[in-house]
CSV table of C-alpha atoms in Angstrom, one decimal:
chain,number,residue,atom,x,y,z
I,240,MET,CA,0.0,11.9,44.0
I,241,LYS,CA,-3.8,12.3,45.0
I,242,PHE,CA,-6.8,12.7,43.0
I,243,SER,CA,-10.8,12.0,42.8
I,244,ILE,CA,-12.9,10.6,40.0
I,245,GLN,CA,-16.4,9.2,39.3
I,246,ARG,CA,-16.0,5.3,38.9
I,247,GLU,CA,-17.7,5.6,35.4
I,248,ALA,CA,-15.4,8.0,34.1
I,249,LEU,CA,-12.3,5.9,35.2
I,250,LEU,CA,-13.8,2.3,34.3
I,251,ARG,CA,-13.7,3.3,30.2
I,252,PRO,CA,-10.4,4.3,30.1
I,253,LEU,CA,-8.9,1.6,32.3
I,254,SER,CA,-10.9,-1.1,30.3
I,255,GLN,CA,-8.9,0.4,27.3
I,256,VAL,CA,-5.4,0.5,28.3
I,257,THR,CA,-5.7,-2.7,30.6
I,258,GLY,CA,-6.5,-4.7,27.2
I,259,VAL,CA,-2.7,-3.9,26.1
I,260,VAL,CA,-1.3,-5.6,29.2
I,261,GLU,CA,-0.3,-9.2,28.8
I,262,ARG,CA,-1.5,-11.8,31.5
I,263,ARG,CA,2.0,-13.3,31.6
I,264,GLN,CA,5.0,-10.9,32.0
I,265,THR,CA,8.6,-11.4,32.1
I,266,LEU,CA,9.2,-7.9,33.9
I,267,PRO,CA,6.9,-7.3,36.9
I,268,VAL,CA,6.6,-4.0,36.0
I,269,LEU,CA,4.6,-4.7,32.6
I,270,ALA,CA,1.7,-5.9,34.6
I,271,ASN,CA,1.2,-2.4,35.8
I,272,LEU,CA,-0.1,0.7,34.8
I,273,LEU,CA,1.9,3.9,34.6
I,274,VAL,CA,-0.1,6.5,36.1
I,275,LYS,CA,0.7,10.2,35.8
I,276,SER,CA,-1.5,13.1,37.2
I,277,ASP,CA,-1.2,16.9,36.8
I,278,GLU,CA,-3.3,20.1,36.9
I,279,GLY,CA,-5.1,18.9,33.7
I,280,GLY,CA,-6.1,15.6,34.9
I,281,VAL,CA,-4.7,11.9,35.1
I,282,SER,CA,-3.2,9.7,32.1
I,283,PHE,CA,-2.8,5.9,32.4
I,284,THR,CA,-0.5,4.1,30.0
I,285,GLY,CA,-0.1,0.1,29.7
I,286,THR,CA,2.6,-1.6,27.3
I,287,ASP,CA,3.8,-5.1,26.5
I,288,LEU,CA,6.9,-3.3,25.0
I,289,GLU,CA,5.6,-4.1,21.3
I,290,VAL,CA,2.0,-2.1,21.8
I,291,GLU,CA,1.6,1.1,24.0
I,292,LEU,CA,-1.9,2.7,24.7
I,293,VAL,CA,-2.1,6.0,26.6
I,294,ALA,CA,-5.7,7.2,27.8
I,295,ARG,CA,-6.3,10.6,29.6
I,296,ILE,CA,-9.2,11.9,31.6
I,297,GLY,CA,-10.1,14.6,33.5
I,298,ALA,CA,-10.2,14.4,37.4
I,299,GLU,CA,-9.9,16.6,40.8
I,300,VAL,CA,-5.9,16.7,41.3
I,301,SER,CA,-5.1,17.5,44.5
I,302,ASP,CA,-1.5,16.6,44.1
I,303,GLY,CA,0.6,15.5,41.1
I,304,GLY,CA,3.2,12.8,40.4
I,305,GLU,CA,3.7,9.5,38.4
I,306,VAL,CA,4.0,5.9,39.9
I,307,THR,CA,2.8,2.3,38.5
I,308,VAL,CA,0.0,0.0,39.9
I,309,PRO,CA,-1.4,-3.1,39.0
I,310,ALA,CA,-3.2,-2.9,35.8
I,311,ARG,CA,-5.8,-5.6,36.5
I,312,LYS,CA,-6.5,-5.3,39.9
I,313,LEU,CA,-7.2,-1.6,39.5
I,314,TYR,CA,-9.7,-2.4,36.6
I,315,GLU,CA,-11.4,-5.3,38.7
I,316,ILE,CA,-11.6,-3.3,41.8
I,317,CYS,CA,-13.4,-0.3,39.7
I,318,LYS,CA,-15.3,-2.7,37.8
I,319,ALA,CA,-16.8,-4.4,41.1
I,320,LEU,CA,-17.8,-1.1,42.5
I,321,PRO,CA,-21.5,0.0,42.3
I,322,ASP,CA,-22.4,3.1,39.7
I,323,GLY,CA,-22.0,6.6,41.0
I,324,THR,CA,-19.2,5.3,43.4
I,325,GLN,CA,-16.7,8.4,44.1
I,326,LEU,CA,-13.3,7.2,44.1
I,327,ASP,CA,-10.4,8.8,46.1
I,328,ILE,CA,-7.0,7.6,45.3
I,329,GLU,CA,-3.8,8.3,46.8
I,330,ILE,CA,-0.8,6.4,45.7
I,331,GLY,CA,2.9,6.8,46.9
I,332,SER,CA,6.2,5.1,45.8
I,333,GLU,CA,5.5,1.7,47.4
I,334,ARG,CA,1.4,1.7,48.2
I,335,GLY,CA,-1.5,3.1,46.6
I,336,THR,CA,-5.1,3.4,48.5
I,337,ILE,CA,-8.3,3.5,47.2
I,338,ASN,CA,-11.2,4.9,49.1
I,339,ALA,CA,-14.7,4.4,47.8
I,340,GLY,CA,-17.5,4.7,50.1
I,341,ARG,CA,-17.5,2.3,52.8
I,342,SER,CA,-14.8,0.3,50.5
I,343,ARG,CA,-11.0,0.7,51.0
I,344,PHE,CA,-8.2,-1.0,49.0
I,345,VAL,CA,-4.5,-1.0,49.2
I,346,LEU,CA,-2.3,-1.8,46.0
I,347,ALA,CA,1.6,-2.5,45.9
I,348,ALA,CA,3.2,-0.1,43.4
I,349,LEU,CA,6.3,0.4,41.7
I,350,PRO,CA,8.4,3.5,40.7
I,351,ALA,CA,7.7,4.9,37.4
I,352,THR,CA,11.3,5.3,36.7
I,353,ASP,CA,11.1,1.4,36.0
I,354,PHE,CA,8.3,1.6,33.4
I,355,PRO,CA,9.5,1.3,29.7
I,356,VAL,CA,7.8,4.2,27.6
I,357,ILE,CA,7.8,4.3,23.8
I,358,GLU,CA,9.9,7.6,22.9
I,359,ASP,CA,8.3,10.1,20.7
I,360,VAL,CA,7.7,9.0,17.2
I,361,ASP,CA,9.9,10.3,14.2
I,362,VAL,CA,6.9,11.3,12.0
I,363,GLY,CA,7.6,10.6,8.1
I,364,ASP,CA,4.2,10.8,6.8
I,365,ALA,CA,0.7,11.7,8.5
I,366,VAL,CA,-3.1,11.5,7.4
I,367,GLU,CA,-6.3,12.4,9.0
I,368,LEU,CA,-9.6,10.2,8.6
I,369,ALA,CA,-12.5,9.0,10.2
I,370,ALA,CA,-12.2,6.1,12.6
I,371,ASP,CA,-15.3,4.4,11.3
I,372,ASP,CA,-13.4,4.1,7.8
I,373,LEU,CA,-10.0,2.9,9.2
I,374,VAL,CA,-11.8,0.2,11.4
I,375,ARG,CA,-13.9,-0.8,8.5
I,376,ILE,CA,-10.6,-1.6,6.0
I,377,LEU,CA,-9.1,-3.2,9.1
I,378,ASP,CA,-12.2,-5.6,9.8
I,379,ARG,CA,-12.5,-6.6,6.0
I,380,THR,CA,-8.5,-7.5,5.8
I,381,ALA,CA,-7.1,-8.1,9.6
I,382,PHE,CA,-8.8,-12.0,9.2
I,383,ALA,CA,-6.3,-13.1,6.5
I,384,MET,CA,-3.3,-12.2,8.6
I,385,ALA,CA,-0.9,-15.1,9.2
I,386,ASN,CA,-0.5,-16.6,13.0
I,387,GLN,CA,3.0,-17.4,14.2
I,388,ASP,CA,4.3,-17.9,10.2
I,389,VAL,CA,8.0,-18.7,9.8
I,390,ARG,CA,7.4,-15.6,7.3
I,391,TYR,CA,7.3,-13.2,10.0
I,392,TYR,CA,6.4,-10.2,7.7
I,393,LEU,CA,3.0,-12.1,7.1
I,394,ASN,CA,2.1,-12.1,10.8
I,395,GLY,CA,0.9,-8.3,10.4
I,396,LEU,CA,-1.0,-6.2,8.2
I,397,LEU,CA,0.2,-3.9,5.4
I,398,VAL,CA,-0.9,-0.2,5.8
I,399,GLU,CA,-0.1,1.7,2.6
I,400,LEU,CA,-0.5,5.5,2.0
I,401,ARG,CA,-1.1,6.6,-1.5
I,402,SER,CA,-2.4,9.8,-2.6
I,403,GLY,CA,-5.9,10.0,-2.1
I,404,LEU,CA,-5.8,6.5,-0.5
I,405,VAL,CA,-5.3,4.6,2.5
I,406,ARG,CA,-4.9,0.7,1.9
I,407,SER,CA,-4.6,-2.3,4.0
I,408,VAL,CA,-3.6,-5.6,2.8
I,409,ALA,CA,-3.2,-8.8,4.8
I,410,THR,CA,-2.2,-12.7,3.7
I,411,ASP,CA,-1.2,-15.9,5.0
I,412,GLY,CA,-0.2,-17.2,1.8
I,413,HIS,CA,-3.3,-19.1,1.0
I,414,ARG,CA,-5.5,-15.9,0.7
I,415,LEU,CA,-5.4,-12.3,0.5
I,416,ALA,CA,-7.5,-9.4,1.6
I,417,ILE,CA,-7.5,-5.6,0.1
I,418,ALA,CA,-9.3,-3.0,1.2
I,419,ASP,CA,-9.3,1.0,0.5
I,420,VAL,CA,-10.5,4.1,1.8
I,421,GLU,CA,-10.3,7.5,0.3
I,422,VAL,CA,-8.5,10.4,2.0
I,423,GLU,CA,-7.5,13.6,1.4
I,424,LEU,CA,-3.6,12.9,0.9
I,425,ASP,CA,-1.1,14.0,-1.6
I,426,LEU,CA,2.1,12.0,-1.5
I,427,PRO,CA,5.0,11.9,-4.2
I,428,GLU,CA,5.4,8.0,-3.6
I,429,VAL,CA,3.8,5.0,-2.0
I,430,ARG,CA,4.7,4.5,1.5
I,431,GLN,CA,4.5,1.0,3.2
I,432,ILE,CA,4.5,-0.2,6.5
I,433,ILE,CA,3.9,-3.5,8.3
I,434,VAL,CA,1.6,-3.5,12.0
I,435,PRO,CA,2.2,-6.6,13.8
I,436,ARG,CA,-0.9,-8.9,14.8
I,437,LYS,CA,-1.1,-7.5,18.2
I,438,GLY,CA,-1.0,-4.1,17.1
I,439,VAL,CA,-3.8,-4.6,14.5
I,440,LEU,CA,-6.3,-6.5,17.2
I,441,GLU,CA,-5.6,-3.8,19.8
I,442,LEU,CA,-6.3,-0.8,17.2
I,443,GLN,CA,-9.4,-2.5,16.0
I,444,ARG,CA,-10.8,-3.0,19.6
I,445,LEU,CA,-9.9,0.6,20.3
I,446,LEU,CA,-11.5,1.9,17.3
I,447,GLY,CA,-14.3,-0.2,17.8
I,448,GLU,CA,-15.1,1.7,21.2
I,449,VAL,CA,-14.4,5.2,20.3
I,450,GLY,CA,-15.5,7.1,17.3
I,451,GLY,CA,-14.8,10.6,15.6
I,452,ASP,CA,-11.8,11.5,13.5
I,453,LEU,CA,-8.0,10.3,14.3
I,454,ARG,CA,-4.6,11.2,13.0
I,455,LEU,CA,-2.6,8.5,11.7
I,456,GLU,CA,1.4,9.1,11.9
I,457,LEU,CA,4.0,6.7,10.1
I,458,GLY,CA,7.2,6.9,11.7
I,459,ARG,CA,10.4,4.9,10.5
I,460,SER,CA,9.7,1.9,13.3
I,461,HIS,CA,6.4,2.8,14.9
I,462,ILE,CA,2.8,3.8,13.7
I,463,ARG,CA,0.9,6.1,16.2
I,464,ALA,CA,-3.0,7.0,16.0
I,465,HIS,CA,-4.3,10.4,18.0
I,466,LEU,CA,-7.8,9.3,18.8
I,467,GLY,CA,-9.9,11.7,21.0
I,468,ASP,CA,-8.1,11.6,24.4
I,469,SER,CA,-6.2,8.5,23.5
I,470,ILE,CA,-2.8,8.0,22.0
I,471,PHE,CA,-1.8,4.4,20.4
I,472,THR,CA,1.6,3.4,19.5
I,473,SER,CA,2.8,0.0,18.0
I,474,LYS,CA,6.2,-1.1,16.7
I,475,LEU,CA,6.3,-1.9,13.1
I,476,ILE,CA,7.5,-5.3,11.6
I,477,ASP,CA,10.9,-5.0,10.0
I,478,GLY,CA,10.5,-6.6,6.5
I,479,ARG,CA,9.3,-6.4,3.0
I,480,PHE,CA,5.6,-7.3,2.1
I,481,PRO,CA,5.0,-9.5,-0.7
I,482,ASP,CA,4.0,-7.9,-4.1
I,483,TYR,CA,0.2,-8.5,-3.5
I,484,GLU,CA,-0.8,-6.9,-6.8
I,485,ALA,CA,0.9,-9.8,-8.6
I,486,VAL,CA,-1.4,-12.3,-6.6
I,487,VAL,CA,-4.8,-10.7,-7.9
I,488,PRO,CA,-6.1,-12.7,-10.5
I,489,VAL,CA,-6.2,-10.8,-14.0
I,490,GLY,CA,-8.1,-13.0,-16.1
I,491,ALA,CA,-10.9,-14.0,-13.8
I,492,ASP,CA,-13.5,-13.2,-16.3
I,493,LYS,CA,-15.9,-16.1,-15.5
I,494,SER,CA,-18.4,-14.0,-13.4
I,495,VAL,CA,-20.7,-15.8,-10.8
I,496,VAL,CA,-22.8,-13.3,-9.0
I,497,ALA,CA,-24.8,-14.9,-5.9
I,498,ASP,CA,-26.9,-13.4,-3.0
I,499,ARG,CA,-24.2,-13.1,-0.3
I,500,LEU,CA,-26.2,-14.6,2.7
I,501,ALA,CA,-27.8,-17.4,0.9
I,502,LEU,CA,-24.4,-18.5,-0.4
I,503,ARG,CA,-22.8,-18.1,3.1
I,504,GLU,CA,-25.4,-20.4,4.7
I,505,ALA,CA,-25.0,-23.0,2.1
I,506,LEU,CA,-21.3,-22.9,2.5
I,507,GLN,CA,-21.9,-23.3,6.4
I,508,ARG,CA,-24.0,-26.2,6.0
I,509,ALA,CA,-21.9,-28.0,3.2
I,510,ALA,CA,-19.1,-27.4,5.6
I,511,ILE,CA,-20.4,-29.9,8.2
I,512,LEU,CA,-19.6,-32.7,6.1
I,513,SER,CA,-16.2,-31.5,4.7
I,514,ASN,CA,-12.8,-33.0,5.7
I,515,GLU,CA,-12.0,-31.8,8.9
I,516,LYS,CA,-8.4,-31.4,8.2
I,517,TYR,CA,-8.3,-29.8,4.9
I,518,ARG,CA,-12.1,-28.1,4.8
I,519,GLY,CA,-12.1,-28.6,0.9
I,520,ILE,CA,-15.6,-27.9,-0.7
I,521,LYS,CA,-15.9,-28.0,-4.4
I,522,LEU,CA,-18.1,-25.3,-6.6
I,523,GLU,CA,-19.4,-26.7,-9.7
I,524,VAL,CA,-20.9,-24.0,-12.1
I,525,GLU,CA,-23.6,-24.2,-14.8
I,526,PRO,CA,-25.5,-21.7,-16.6
I,527,GLY,CA,-27.6,-20.2,-13.8
I,528,ARG,CA,-26.8,-22.7,-11.1
I,529,LEU,CA,-23.9,-23.2,-8.5
I,530,ARG,CA,-23.4,-26.5,-7.0
I,531,ILE,CA,-21.4,-27.0,-3.7
I,532,VAL,CA,-20.2,-30.3,-3.1
I,533,ALA,CA,-18.4,-31.4,0.3
I,534,HIS,CA,-16.8,-35.1,1.1
I,535,ASN,CA,-15.0,-36.3,4.1
I,536,PRO,CA,-12.9,-39.7,4.6
I,537,GLU,CA,-16.1,-41.2,6.2
I,538,GLN,CA,-17.8,-41.3,2.5
I,539,GLU,CA,-20.4,-38.7,3.7
I,540,GLU,CA,-21.5,-36.0,1.3
I,541,ALA,CA,-23.2,-32.5,1.3
I,542,VAL,CA,-24.9,-31.1,-1.8
I,543,GLU,CA,-25.8,-27.6,-2.0
I,544,GLU,CA,-27.6,-25.7,-5.0
I,545,LEU,CA,-28.2,-22.0,-5.9
I,546,GLU,CA,-29.5,-20.0,-8.3
I,547,VAL,CA,-27.0,-17.7,-9.2
I,548,ASP,CA,-26.1,-15.3,-12.2
I,549,THR,CA,-23.7,-16.8,-14.4
I,550,ASP,CA,-23.3,-18.1,-17.9
I,551,VAL,CA,-20.2,-20.2,-17.1
I,552,ASP,CA,-20.7,-23.9,-17.8
I,553,GLY,CA,-18.8,-27.1,-16.9
I,554,LEU,CA,-16.1,-25.5,-14.4
I,555,ALA,CA,-15.4,-27.1,-11.1
I,556,VAL,CA,-12.9,-25.5,-8.4
I,557,GLY,CA,-12.1,-26.6,-5.0
I,558,PHE,CA,-11.4,-24.4,-2.2
I,559,ASN,CA,-11.0,-24.1,1.6
I,560,VAL,CA,-14.6,-23.5,2.9
I,561,ASN,CA,-13.3,-21.6,5.8
I,562,TYR,CA,-11.5,-19.1,3.6
I,563,LEU,CA,-14.6,-18.7,1.5
I,564,LEU,CA,-16.8,-18.0,4.5
I,565,ASP,CA,-14.1,-15.4,6.1
I,566,ALA,CA,-14.1,-13.7,2.9
I,567,LEU,CA,-18.0,-13.2,2.9
I,568,ASN,CA,-18.4,-12.4,6.7
I,569,ALA,CA,-16.2,-9.8,5.8
I,570,LEU,CA,-18.0,-8.0,3.1
I,571,ASP,CA,-21.2,-6.4,3.1
I,572,GLY,CA,-24.1,-6.0,0.5
I,573,ASP,CA,-26.4,-8.0,-0.5
I,574,SER,CA,-24.7,-9.5,-3.7
I,575,VAL,CA,-21.2,-10.7,-4.2
I,576,ARG,CA,-19.2,-11.3,-7.5
I,577,ILE,CA,-17.2,-14.5,-7.6
I,578,GLY,CA,-14.2,-14.2,-10.2
I,579,LEU,CA,-13.1,-17.3,-11.6
I,580,LYS,CA,-10.7,-18.4,-14.5
I,581,ASP,CA,-10.2,-22.1,-14.5
I,582,ALA,CA,-9.8,-25.1,-11.9
I,583,ASN,CA,-6.0,-24.2,-11.1
I,584,SER,CA,-6.4,-20.6,-10.5
I,585,SER,CA,-7.5,-18.5,-7.5
I,586,CYS,CA,-10.9,-16.8,-7.2
I,587,LEU,CA,-11.7,-13.0,-6.8
I,588,VAL,CA,-14.6,-12.2,-4.4
I,589,ARG,CA,-15.9,-8.8,-4.3
I,590,THR,CA,-19.2,-7.0,-3.5
I,591,MET,CA,-21.4,-5.7,-6.6
I,592,ASP,CA,-21.4,-2.2,-5.3
I,593,SER,CA,-17.6,-1.3,-5.3
I,594,ASP,CA,-14.1,-2.1,-6.0
I,595,ASN,CA,-12.8,-0.8,-2.8
I,596,THR,CA,-12.5,-4.4,-1.2
I,597,ARG,CA,-11.0,-7.4,-2.9
I,598,HIS,CA,-10.5,-11.0,-1.6
I,599,VAL,CA,-8.5,-13.6,-3.1
I,600,VAL,CA,-8.8,-17.2,-2.2
I,601,MET,CA,-6.1,-19.9,-3.8
I,602,PRO,CA,-7.8,-23.2,-4.9
I,603,LEU,CA,-7.4,-26.4,-3.1
I,604,ARG,CA,-6.9,-29.6,-5.3
I,605,LEU,CA,-9.3,-32.1,-4.2
């Protein structure tokens, strides 16, 4: 194959696709990108057998074909070249040559037949929505995913399609995050899939770089997103997600309304003297006031007081401060409402503006 392209045009798709490629691979070909060229341009495919990303760009193609080349070496070469450089790339079955001005690079190549490509997704349901809407609900929930939990179905994020709604849900067993976005969608029944952690993180990264609208397709064992000239595909986790609705506190009628940034800063200061292992802090609520107290085994103590809007009197509940901070960081808006029930029940954190995002944090016995 043989094609010519500007360095800037090549750099962006290479950075997207190379991010999917793992640094440590069991198969040598998985460290490579699949490069395909035809009259319409050039496509680059990266995969780690769980996640696949294809990016296509226009180029002056003089000879079509397909072959694989080392992903990170190609990206680093392109990144290191000066702006405005014209690249002439010629790749054979065993060697690839990159000519860029006075620079010349020769890379090893492997046959395209060795490269594993995810087959076409058997689409069951599909929805079109704005990339900004999808990345927003992912950002508000992905932090609550478990990491290497024995309950494998928690090491990912639930994507749920309902009539008029796309919902993302994540939990690690100690906290729960739910976020919704309204879409034009009519379904006879609710559809649920679990996207693995790697797939969620790569999709967040891709959506953060590319705007516009996307088409989200749900198959039996894969999820696929068509976004501009990029196609993202991820395998799904085969498992049953917990009944998250049963975890959302129903009787959390004791309300505390606080300034979000002031509460976050107070929690950050109190966290400095919390127990390094359990990260526990206690919220003590009185009418018009919230007291945050932290202790550690060295008998050190931090106390923060905030003026809040509440008529709750004499309630004290312990929480992991990191979980509260994660919830506050994932929200926007000036004020937050914390719904409490008693000292042994979870709290419900949400903004004052809408109920599209809900965070549940389990109590910590101190």
